[in-house]
Coordinates of C-alpha atoms in Angstrom, one line a residue:
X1 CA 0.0 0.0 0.0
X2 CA 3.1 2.2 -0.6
X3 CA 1.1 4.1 -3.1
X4 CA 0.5 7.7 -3.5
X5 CA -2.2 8.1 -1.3
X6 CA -5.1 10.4 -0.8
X7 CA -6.2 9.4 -4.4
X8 CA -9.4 7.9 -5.8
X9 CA -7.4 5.7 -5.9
X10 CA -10.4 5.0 -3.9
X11 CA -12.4 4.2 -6.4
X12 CA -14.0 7.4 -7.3
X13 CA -16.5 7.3 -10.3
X14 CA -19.0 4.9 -11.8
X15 CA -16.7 3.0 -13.4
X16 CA -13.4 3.9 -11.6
X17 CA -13.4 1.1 -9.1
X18 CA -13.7 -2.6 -8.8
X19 CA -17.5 -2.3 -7.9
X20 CA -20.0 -1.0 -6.3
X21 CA -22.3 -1.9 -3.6
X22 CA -25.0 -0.9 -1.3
X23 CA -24.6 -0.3 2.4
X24 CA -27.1 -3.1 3.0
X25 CA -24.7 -5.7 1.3
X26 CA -27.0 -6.0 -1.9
X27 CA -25.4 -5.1 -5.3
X28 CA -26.4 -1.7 -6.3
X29 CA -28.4 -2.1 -9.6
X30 CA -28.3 1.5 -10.6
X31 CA -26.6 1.9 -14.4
X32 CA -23.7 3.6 -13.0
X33 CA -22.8 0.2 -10.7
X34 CA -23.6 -2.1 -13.6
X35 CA -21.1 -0.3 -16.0
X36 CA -18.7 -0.3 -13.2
X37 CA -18.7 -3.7 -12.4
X38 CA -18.7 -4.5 -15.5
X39 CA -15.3 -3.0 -15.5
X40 CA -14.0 -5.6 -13.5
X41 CA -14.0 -8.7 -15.0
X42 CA -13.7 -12.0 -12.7
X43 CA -15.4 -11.7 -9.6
X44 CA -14.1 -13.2 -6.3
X45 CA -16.1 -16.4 -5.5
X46 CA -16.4 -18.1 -2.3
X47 CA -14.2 -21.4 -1.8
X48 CA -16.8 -24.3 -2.7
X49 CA -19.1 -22.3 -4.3
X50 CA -20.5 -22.5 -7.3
X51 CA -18.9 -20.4 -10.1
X52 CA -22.2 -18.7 -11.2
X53 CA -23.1 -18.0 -7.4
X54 CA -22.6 -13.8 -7.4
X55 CA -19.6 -13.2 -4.5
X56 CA -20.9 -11.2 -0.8
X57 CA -20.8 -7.6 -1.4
X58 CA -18.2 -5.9 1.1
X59 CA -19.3 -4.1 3.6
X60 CA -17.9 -0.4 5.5
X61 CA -16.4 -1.1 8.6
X62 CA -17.7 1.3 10.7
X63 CA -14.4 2.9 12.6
X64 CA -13.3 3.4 8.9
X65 CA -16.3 5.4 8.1
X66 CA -16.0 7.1 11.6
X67 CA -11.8 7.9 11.0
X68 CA -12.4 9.7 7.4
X69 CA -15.4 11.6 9.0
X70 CA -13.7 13.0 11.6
X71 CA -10.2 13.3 9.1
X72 CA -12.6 15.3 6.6
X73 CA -13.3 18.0 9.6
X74 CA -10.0 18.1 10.2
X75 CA -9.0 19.1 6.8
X76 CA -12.0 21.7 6.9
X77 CA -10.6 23.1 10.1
X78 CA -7.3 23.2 8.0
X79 CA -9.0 26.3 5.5
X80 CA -11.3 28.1 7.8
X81 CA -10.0 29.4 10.3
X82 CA -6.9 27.8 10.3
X83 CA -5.3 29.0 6.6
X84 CA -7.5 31.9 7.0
X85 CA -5.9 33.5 10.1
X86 CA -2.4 32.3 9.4
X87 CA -2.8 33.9 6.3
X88 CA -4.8 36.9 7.9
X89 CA -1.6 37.7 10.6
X90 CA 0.8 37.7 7.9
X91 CA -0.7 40.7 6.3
X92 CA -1.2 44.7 7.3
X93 CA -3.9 45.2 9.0
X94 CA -5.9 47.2 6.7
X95 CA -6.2 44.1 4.3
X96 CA -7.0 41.4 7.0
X97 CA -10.9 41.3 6.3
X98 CA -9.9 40.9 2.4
X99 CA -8.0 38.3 3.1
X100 CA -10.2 36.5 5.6
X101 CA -13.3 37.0 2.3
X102 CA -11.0 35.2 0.2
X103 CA -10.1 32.4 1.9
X104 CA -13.6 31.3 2.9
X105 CA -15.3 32.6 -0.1
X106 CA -12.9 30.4 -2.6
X107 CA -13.3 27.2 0.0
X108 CA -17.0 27.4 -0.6
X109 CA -17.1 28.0 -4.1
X110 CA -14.7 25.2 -4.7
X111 CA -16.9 22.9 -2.8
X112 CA -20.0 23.8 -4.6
X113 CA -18.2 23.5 -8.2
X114 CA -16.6 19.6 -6.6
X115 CA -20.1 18.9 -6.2
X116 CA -21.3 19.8 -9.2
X117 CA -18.6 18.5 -12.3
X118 CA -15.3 18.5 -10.3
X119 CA -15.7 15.4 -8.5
X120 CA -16.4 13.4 -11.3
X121 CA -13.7 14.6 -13.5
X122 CA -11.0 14.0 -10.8
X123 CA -12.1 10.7 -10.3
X124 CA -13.5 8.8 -12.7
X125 CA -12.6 7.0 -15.9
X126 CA -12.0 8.8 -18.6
X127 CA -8.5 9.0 -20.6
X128 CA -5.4 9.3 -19.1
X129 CA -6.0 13.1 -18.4
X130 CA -8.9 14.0 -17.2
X131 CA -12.2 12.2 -16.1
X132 CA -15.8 11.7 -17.2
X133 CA -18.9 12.6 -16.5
X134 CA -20.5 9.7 -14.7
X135 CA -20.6 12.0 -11.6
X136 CA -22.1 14.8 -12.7
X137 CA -24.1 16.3 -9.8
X138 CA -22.6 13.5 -7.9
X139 CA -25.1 11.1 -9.1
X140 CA -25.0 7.6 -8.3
X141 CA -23.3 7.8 -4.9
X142 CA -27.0 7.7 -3.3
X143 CA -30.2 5.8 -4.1
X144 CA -33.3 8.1 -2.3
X145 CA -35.8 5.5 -3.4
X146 CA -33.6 2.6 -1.1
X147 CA -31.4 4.7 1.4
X148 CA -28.6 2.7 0.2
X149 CA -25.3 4.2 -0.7
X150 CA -22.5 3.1 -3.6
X151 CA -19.3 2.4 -2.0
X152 CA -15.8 2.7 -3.2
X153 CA -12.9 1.3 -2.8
X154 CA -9.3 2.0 -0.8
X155 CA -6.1 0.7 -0.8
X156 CA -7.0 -2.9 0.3
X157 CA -8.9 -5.6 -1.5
X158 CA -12.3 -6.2 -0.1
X159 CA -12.1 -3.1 2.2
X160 CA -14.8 -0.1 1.3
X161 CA -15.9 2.8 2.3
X162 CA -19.1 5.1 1.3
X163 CA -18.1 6.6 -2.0
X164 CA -20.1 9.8 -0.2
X165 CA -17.6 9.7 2.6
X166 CA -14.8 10.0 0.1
X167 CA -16.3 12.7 -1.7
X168 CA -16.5 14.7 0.8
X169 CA -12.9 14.0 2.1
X170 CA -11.6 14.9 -1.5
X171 CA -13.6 18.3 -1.4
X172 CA -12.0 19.6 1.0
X173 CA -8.3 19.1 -0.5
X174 CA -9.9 20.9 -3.9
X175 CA -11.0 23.8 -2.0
X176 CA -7.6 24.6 0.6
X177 CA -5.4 24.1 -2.3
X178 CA -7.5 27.2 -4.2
X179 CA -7.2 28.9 -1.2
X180 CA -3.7 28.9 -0.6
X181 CA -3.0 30.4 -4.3
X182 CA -4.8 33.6 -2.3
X183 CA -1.2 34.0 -0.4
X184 CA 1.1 34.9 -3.4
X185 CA -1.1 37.7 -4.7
X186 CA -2.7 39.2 -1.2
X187 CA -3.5 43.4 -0.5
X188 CA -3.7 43.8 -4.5
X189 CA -6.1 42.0 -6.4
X190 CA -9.9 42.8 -6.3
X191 CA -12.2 39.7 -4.8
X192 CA -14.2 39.6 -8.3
X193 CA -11.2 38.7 -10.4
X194 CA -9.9 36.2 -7.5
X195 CA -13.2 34.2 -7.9
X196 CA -13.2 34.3 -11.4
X197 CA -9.3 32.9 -10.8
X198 CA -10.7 30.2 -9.0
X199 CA -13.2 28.5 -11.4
X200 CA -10.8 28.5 -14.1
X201 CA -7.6 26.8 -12.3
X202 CA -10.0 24.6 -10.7
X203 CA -11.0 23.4 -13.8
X204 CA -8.4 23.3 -15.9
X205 CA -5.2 22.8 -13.4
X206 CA -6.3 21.4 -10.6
X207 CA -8.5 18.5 -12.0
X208 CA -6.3 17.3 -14.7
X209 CA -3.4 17.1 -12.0
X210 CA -5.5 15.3 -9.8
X211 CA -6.9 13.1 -12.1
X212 CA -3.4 11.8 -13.8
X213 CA -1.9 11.8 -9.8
X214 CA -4.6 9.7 -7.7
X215 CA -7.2 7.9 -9.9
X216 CA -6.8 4.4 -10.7
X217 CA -9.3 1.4 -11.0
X218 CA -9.0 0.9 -7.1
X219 CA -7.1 -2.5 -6.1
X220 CA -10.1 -5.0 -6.6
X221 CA -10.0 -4.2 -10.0
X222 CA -6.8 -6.2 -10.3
X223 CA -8.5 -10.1 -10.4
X224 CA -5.9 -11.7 -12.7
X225 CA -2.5 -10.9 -14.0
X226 CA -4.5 -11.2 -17.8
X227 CA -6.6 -7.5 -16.9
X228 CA -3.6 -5.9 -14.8
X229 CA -2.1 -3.7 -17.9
X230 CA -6.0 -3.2 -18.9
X231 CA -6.4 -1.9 -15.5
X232 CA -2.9 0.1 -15.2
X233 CA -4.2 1.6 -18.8
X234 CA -6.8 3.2 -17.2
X235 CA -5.4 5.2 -14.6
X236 CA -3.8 8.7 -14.7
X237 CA -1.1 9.2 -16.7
X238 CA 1.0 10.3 -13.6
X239 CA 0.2 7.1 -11.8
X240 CA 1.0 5.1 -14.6
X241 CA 4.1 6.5 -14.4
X242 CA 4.7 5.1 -10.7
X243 CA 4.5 8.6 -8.8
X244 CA 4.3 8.5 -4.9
X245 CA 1.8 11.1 -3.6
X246 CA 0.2 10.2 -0.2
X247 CA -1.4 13.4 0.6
X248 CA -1.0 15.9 -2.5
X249 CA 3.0 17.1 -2.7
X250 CA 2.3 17.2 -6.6
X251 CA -1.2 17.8 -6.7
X252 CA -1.6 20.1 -3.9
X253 CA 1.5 21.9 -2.7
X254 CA 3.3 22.3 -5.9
X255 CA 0.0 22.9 -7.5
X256 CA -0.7 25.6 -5.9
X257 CA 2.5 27.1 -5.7
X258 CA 3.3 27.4 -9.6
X259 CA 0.0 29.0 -9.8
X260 CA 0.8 31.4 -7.0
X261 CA 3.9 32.1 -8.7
X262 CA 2.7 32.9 -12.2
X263 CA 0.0 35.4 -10.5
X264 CA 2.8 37.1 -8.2
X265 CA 4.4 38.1 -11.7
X266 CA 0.9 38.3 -13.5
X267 CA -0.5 40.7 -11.0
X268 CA 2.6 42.8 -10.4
X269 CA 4.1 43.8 -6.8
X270 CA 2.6 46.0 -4.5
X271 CA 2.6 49.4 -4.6
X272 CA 5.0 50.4 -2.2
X273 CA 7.2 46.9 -2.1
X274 CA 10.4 46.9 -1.3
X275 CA 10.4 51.2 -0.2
X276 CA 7.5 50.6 2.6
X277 CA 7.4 48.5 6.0
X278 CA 5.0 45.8 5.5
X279 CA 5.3 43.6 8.3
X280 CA 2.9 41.3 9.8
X281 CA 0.4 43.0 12.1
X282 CA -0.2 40.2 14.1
X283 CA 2.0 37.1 14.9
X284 CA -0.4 36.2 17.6
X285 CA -3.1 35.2 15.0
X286 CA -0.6 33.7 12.6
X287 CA 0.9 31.4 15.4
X288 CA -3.1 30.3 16.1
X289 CA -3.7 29.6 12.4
X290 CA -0.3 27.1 12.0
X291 CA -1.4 25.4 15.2
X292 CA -4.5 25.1 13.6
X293 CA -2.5 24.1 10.4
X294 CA -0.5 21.9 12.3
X295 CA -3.6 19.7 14.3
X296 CA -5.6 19.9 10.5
X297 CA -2.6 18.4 8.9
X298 CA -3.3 14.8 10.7
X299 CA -6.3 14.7 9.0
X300 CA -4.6 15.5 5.8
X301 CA -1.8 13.3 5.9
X302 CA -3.4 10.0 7.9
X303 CA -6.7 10.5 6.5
X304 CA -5.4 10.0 3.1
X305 CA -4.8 6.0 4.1
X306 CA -8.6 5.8 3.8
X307 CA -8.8 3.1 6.7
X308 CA -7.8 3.5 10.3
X309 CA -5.1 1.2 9.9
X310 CA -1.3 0.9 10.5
X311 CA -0.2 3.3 7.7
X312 CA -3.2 5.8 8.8
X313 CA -1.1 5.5 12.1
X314 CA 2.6 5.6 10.5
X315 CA 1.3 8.8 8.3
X316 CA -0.1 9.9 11.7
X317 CA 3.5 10.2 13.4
X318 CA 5.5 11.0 10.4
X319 CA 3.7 14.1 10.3
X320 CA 4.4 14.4 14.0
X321 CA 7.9 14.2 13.6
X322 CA 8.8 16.1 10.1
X323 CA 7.3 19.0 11.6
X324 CA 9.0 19.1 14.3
X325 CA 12.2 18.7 12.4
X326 CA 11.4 21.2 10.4
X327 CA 10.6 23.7 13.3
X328 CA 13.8 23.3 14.4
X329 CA 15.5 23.2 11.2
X330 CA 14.5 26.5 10.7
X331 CA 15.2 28.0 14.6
X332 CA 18.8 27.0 13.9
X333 CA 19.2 28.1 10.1
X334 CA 17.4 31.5 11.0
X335 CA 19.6 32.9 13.6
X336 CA 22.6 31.8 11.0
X337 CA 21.1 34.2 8.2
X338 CA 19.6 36.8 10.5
X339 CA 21.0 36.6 14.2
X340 CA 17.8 35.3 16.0
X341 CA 15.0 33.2 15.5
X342 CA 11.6 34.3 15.2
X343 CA 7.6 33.4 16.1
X344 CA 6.8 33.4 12.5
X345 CA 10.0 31.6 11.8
X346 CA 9.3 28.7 13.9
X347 CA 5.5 29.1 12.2
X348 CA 7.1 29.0 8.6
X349 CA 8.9 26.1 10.1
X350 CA 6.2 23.9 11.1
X351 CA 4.2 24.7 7.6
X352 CA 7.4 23.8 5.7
X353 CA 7.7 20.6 7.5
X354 CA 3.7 19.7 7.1
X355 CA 4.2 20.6 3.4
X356 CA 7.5 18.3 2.8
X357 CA 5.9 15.4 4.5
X358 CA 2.6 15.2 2.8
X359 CA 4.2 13.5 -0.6
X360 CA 5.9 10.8 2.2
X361 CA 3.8 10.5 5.3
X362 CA 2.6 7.0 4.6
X363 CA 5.5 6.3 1.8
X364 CA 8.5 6.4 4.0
X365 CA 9.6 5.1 7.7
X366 CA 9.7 7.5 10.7
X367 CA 14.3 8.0 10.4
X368 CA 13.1 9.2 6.5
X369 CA 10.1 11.2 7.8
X370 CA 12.9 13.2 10.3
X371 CA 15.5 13.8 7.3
X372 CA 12.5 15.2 5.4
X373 CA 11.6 17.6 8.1
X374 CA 14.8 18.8 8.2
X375 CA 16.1 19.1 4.7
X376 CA 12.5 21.0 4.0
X377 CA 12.9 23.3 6.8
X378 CA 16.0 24.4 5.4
X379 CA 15.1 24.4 1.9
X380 CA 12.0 26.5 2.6
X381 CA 13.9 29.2 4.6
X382 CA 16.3 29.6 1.5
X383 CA 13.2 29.8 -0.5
X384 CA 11.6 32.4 1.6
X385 CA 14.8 34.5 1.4
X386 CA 17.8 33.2 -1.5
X387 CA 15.1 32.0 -4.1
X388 CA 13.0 34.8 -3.7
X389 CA 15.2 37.7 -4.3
X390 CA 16.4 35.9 -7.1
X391 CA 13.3 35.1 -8.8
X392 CA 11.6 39.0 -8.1
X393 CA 8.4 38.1 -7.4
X394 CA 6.4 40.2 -4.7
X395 CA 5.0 36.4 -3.6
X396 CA 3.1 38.0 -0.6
X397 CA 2.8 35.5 1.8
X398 CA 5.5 32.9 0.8
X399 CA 3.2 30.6 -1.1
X400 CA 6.2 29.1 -3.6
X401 CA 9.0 29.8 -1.3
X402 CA 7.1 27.2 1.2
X403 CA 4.4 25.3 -0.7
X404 CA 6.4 24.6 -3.6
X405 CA 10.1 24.2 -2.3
X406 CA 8.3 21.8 0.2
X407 CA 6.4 20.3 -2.2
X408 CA 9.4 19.4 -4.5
X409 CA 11.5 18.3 -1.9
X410 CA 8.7 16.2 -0.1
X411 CA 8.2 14.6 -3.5
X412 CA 11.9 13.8 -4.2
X413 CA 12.7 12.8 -1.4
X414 CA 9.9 10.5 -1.1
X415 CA 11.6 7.8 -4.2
X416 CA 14.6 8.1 -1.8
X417 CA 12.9 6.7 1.9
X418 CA 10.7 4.9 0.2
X419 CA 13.4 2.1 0.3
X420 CA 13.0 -0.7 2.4
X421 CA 17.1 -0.6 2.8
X422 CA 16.3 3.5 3.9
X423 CA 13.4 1.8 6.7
X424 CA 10.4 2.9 4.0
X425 CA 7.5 0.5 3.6
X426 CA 8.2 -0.2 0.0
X427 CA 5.4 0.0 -2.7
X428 CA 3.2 -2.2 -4.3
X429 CA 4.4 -3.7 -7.1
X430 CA 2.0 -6.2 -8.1
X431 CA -1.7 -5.3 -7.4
X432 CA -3.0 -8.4 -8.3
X433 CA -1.4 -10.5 -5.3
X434 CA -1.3 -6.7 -3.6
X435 CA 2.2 -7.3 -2.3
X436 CA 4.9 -4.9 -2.2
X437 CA 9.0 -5.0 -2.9
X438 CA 9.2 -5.2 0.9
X439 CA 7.3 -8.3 1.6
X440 CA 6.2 -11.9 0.4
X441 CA 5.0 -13.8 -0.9
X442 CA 5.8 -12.2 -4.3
X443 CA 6.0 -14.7 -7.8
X444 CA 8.9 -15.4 -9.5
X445 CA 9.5 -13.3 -12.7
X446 CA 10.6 -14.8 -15.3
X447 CA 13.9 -12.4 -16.2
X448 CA 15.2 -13.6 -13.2
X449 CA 18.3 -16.2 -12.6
X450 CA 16.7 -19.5 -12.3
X451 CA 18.0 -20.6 -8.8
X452 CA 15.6 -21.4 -6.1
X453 CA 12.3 -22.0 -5.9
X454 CA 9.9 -19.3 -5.8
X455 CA 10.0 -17.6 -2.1
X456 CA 13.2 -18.9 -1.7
X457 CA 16.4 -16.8 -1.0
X458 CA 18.8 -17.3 -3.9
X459 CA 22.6 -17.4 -3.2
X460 CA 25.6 -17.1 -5.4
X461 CA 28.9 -17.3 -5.0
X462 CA 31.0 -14.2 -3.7
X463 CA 33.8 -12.8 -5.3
X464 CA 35.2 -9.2 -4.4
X465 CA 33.5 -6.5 -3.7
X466 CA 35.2 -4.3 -6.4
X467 CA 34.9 -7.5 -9.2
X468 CA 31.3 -8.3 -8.4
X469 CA 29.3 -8.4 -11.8
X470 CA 25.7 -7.4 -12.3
X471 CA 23.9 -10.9 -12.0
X472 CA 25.9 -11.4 -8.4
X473 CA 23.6 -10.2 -7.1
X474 CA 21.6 -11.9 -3.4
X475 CA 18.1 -11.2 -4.1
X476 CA 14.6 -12.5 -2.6
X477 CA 11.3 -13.0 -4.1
X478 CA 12.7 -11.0 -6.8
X479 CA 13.9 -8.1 -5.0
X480 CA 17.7 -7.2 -4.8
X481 CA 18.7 -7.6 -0.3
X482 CA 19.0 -4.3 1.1
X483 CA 21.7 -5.9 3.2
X484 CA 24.5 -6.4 0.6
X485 CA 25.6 -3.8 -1.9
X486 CA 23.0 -4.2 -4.6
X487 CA 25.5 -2.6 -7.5
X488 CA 28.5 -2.6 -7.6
X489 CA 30.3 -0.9 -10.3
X490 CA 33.6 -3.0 -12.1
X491 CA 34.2 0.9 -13.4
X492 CA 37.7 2.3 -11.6
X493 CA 36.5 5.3 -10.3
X494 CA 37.7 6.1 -6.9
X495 CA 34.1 8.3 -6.2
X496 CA 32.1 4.5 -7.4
X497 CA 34.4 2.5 -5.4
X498 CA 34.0 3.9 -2.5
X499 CA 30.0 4.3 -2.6
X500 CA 29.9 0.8 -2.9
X501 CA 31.5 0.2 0.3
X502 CA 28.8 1.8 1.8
X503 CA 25.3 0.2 1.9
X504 CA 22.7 2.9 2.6
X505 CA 24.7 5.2 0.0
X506 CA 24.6 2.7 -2.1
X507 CA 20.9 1.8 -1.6
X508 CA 20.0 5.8 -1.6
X509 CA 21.8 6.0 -5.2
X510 CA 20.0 3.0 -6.3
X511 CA 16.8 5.0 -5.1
X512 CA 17.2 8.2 -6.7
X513 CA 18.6 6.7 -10.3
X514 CA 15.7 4.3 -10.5
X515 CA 12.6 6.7 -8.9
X516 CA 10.2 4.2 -8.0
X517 CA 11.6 1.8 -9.9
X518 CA 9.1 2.6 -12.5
X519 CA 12.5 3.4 -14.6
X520 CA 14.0 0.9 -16.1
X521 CA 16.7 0.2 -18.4
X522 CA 16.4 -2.1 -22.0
X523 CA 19.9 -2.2 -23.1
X524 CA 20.7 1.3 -23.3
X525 CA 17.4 2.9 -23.6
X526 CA 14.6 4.0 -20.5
X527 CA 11.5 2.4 -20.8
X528 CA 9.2 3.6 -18.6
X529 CA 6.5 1.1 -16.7
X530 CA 3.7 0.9 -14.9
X531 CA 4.0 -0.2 -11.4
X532 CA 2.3 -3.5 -12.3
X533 CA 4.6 -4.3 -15.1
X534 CA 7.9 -4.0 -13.1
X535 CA 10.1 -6.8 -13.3
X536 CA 13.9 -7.0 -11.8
X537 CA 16.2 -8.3 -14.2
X538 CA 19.9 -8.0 -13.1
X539 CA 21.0 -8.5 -16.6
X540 CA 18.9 -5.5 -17.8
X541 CA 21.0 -2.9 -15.5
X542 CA 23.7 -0.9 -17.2
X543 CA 27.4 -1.7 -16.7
X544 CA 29.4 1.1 -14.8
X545 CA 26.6 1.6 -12.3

């Protein structure tokens, strides 16, 4: 489940997920179920039972439904008041109310317009993209005539949740990342044109990005290895490509950021920048909103799991921890630059570190969740200050110097801890069997050295460290041992040499030249792969690596 969370990947649209049932257990009989199971071919079947015998419909667990509930509040607490008055300290007081109108007024409209197309091109099927229409007005998640709701799916096989529910929790992502755009261009842009922004980069960034980041078929939709590619076909062209995005680094953070940044230069500075004083007027209210922030953020980050489960919980204290790296990250790099630490440095601090974990919080262990808080509290404090003078922008509020220096870093980092070897969960590599490059039982592929039976650990003989060759390689289920050097160049250079003495350089090189492994090499060409058609072949590596 080391997948890019927070995505419909739950199972978002009529067709978008495996299939869909009622809350009463019965199969939903509405057209938008039918076409959607029909998607799926191969239902599960009971042991013993007959072949023709239709399979138990899955039903919600209830502290599931109860966990995104309460994570969706959080995330709404997130905007209003908690962006809103972290955002309303940072400015002069004659603008505060402005600011305060903007936030809420774009969180509300974006939730309307999710309700009424956004939803359904986000998450359902439609081309690689952008969605469909089988949501339209968010029809089909509820039956009036029966009470009975469609459910969709998360991470796990058989485990739903009411597609409603998810709806709902998805809203609320749409409508704070519109409203954090509001930072780079506060005190000098009328409300009309800032509303008018909104419906446009909704539709035409934010959807697409979501769409080609987080939707996929959901994991029942993977019965046999015969539909998998089918399946992979259908997703977003980013997840195709193997991106990790638990909680919106791309879609959200970066998102927003770029957009900030183009209106900072669009809109012009302020009158004034640069010759006038325009310091925050209250620190007080900006230290309330990122607590706010901060307590929202758990219901960003761990809600995105979609269950209350064991990666809920390890997204749950990564974001404890990153933040508080990045908090002090930045109290150490600010008195360097400046002489002293600040309130709203520590404040910056704790955004940058919410922001760099949100790509990782359920992708990476809790050693990788503490380098990420600390390499994006420094990166954001040179973006605040370094990138910003170079770039010229009168970027108000600090929305790319935090959002997307975060963002970026979150995201990179993530293909790096994501490494079993680097304590990271692993992803899932095969969604059929749903197991990942950290666990077993995982089939053999076919590319690699026959030795071993299947779940077996192959062994070869050693010879040197600096003559090892490419198929020397100790590897389990397919996947190379994080405890031995997994490449180890016959090249002379001193620089290669000496990396390979060192496993976890070694395995963080490996990491960042093969990003999610969704790289790979065929002679001397890349190919890119889906996730589902990975396969390790230690001949297929390049020499000299």
């Amino acid at each position: 489940m080391a997948v890019a969370a927070a995505a419909c990947e739950a199972g978002a649209g009529a067709s978008a997920c495996a299939a869909r049932r009622t809350a009463s257990g019965a199969a939903d009989t509405s057209p938008a179920s039918s076409s959607a199971s029909a998607a799926v071919p191969g239902a599960a079947v009971l042991p013993g039972a007959s072949a023709a015998a239709p399979a138990a419909a899955p039903v919600a667990n209830k502290g599931d439904v109860a966990w995104m509930i309460v994570a969706t509040m959080f995330v709404i607490m997130m905007a209003v008041p908690g962006l809103a008055l972290f955002y309303g300290g940072l400015v002069r007081s004659k603008n505060m109310l402005s600011v305060l109108m903007q936030v809420m007024v774009t969180f509300s409209l974006i939730v309307v317009l999710w309700a009424i197309y956004g939803y359904s091109l986000a998450f359902t099927e439609g081309n690689a993209f952008i969605g469909g229409f089988d949501r339209l007005f968010l029809k089909g998640v509820f039956d009036p005539a029966t009470g009975t709701f469609a459910m969709g799916a998360t991470f796990s096989k058989g485990v739903v949740i009411p597609e409603i529910v998810f709806v709902a929790f998805q809203a609320t992502f749409a409508g704070i990342t519109c409203a954090l755009i509001v930072g780079a261009f506060a005190e000098r842009i009328k409300f009309s044109a800032v509303m008018m922004f909104m419906v446009l980069w909704f539709t035409f960034s934010y959807l697409p990005i979501a769409h080609m980041v987080w939707f996929w078929m959901g994991p029942d939709a993977y019965a046999s290895k015969e539909v998998a590619d089918a399946m992979t076909g259908k997703a977003g062209q980013i997840w195709q490509w193997g991106a990790l995005d638990f909680a919106g680094g791309t879609v959200v953070h970066i998102n927003a950021a770029v957009a900030g940044l183009v209106g900072a230069f669009m809109v012009g500075k302020r009158i004034g920048y640069g010759k006038e004083a325009m310091a925050p007027h209250s620190l007080t209210l900006t230290m309330v909103g990122a607590s706010l922030l901060w307590v929202g953020w758990f219901g960003f980050n761990a809600g995105s799991a979609l269950e209350a489960n064991g990666f809920a919980a390890l997204a749950f204290i990564n974001t404890l921890v990153a933040t508080a790296a990045a908090v002090l990250a930045w109290c150490i790099g600010e008195p360097l630059m400046r002489g002293k630490a600040s309130m709203l440095g520590a404040a910056s601090g704790a955004v940058a570190g919410l922001v760099a974990i949100t790509p990782a919080a359920g992708n990476v262990g809790i050693g990788g969740a503490l380098v990420i808080g600390l390499v994006g509290g420094f990166a954001c404090l040179w973006g605040v200050n370094g990138l910003k003078k170079l770039l010229g922008a009168d970027d108000s509020l600090d929305v790319f110097g935090v959002h997307g220096i975060g963002g970026i870093v979150g995201a990179l980092l993530t293909g790096v801890f994501n490494a079993p070897g680097l304590g990271g969960p692993g992803y899932v590599a095969d969604w059929v069997t749903a197991t990942s490059v950290a666990g077993a039982p995982r089939p053999c592929a076919p590319s690699l050295p026959a030795a071993g039976a299947c779940g077996q650990r192959r062994t070869v003989k050693r010879v040197p460290r600096a003559r090892r060759l490419p198929s020397s390689v100790s590897t389990t289920n397919g996947r190379r041992s994080a405890g031995s050097a997994w490449r180890v160049s016959t090249a002379t250079s001193p620089a290669r040499r000496w990396m390979a003495r060192w496993s976890w350089l070694n395995t963080m090189s490996t990491a960042l030249r093969v990003f999610r492994c969704s790289t790979v090499w065929s002679g001397s060409t890349m190919v890119r792969r889906s996730p589902v058609a990975v396969r390790w072949s230690a001949s297929s590596w390049p020499t000299g690596w």
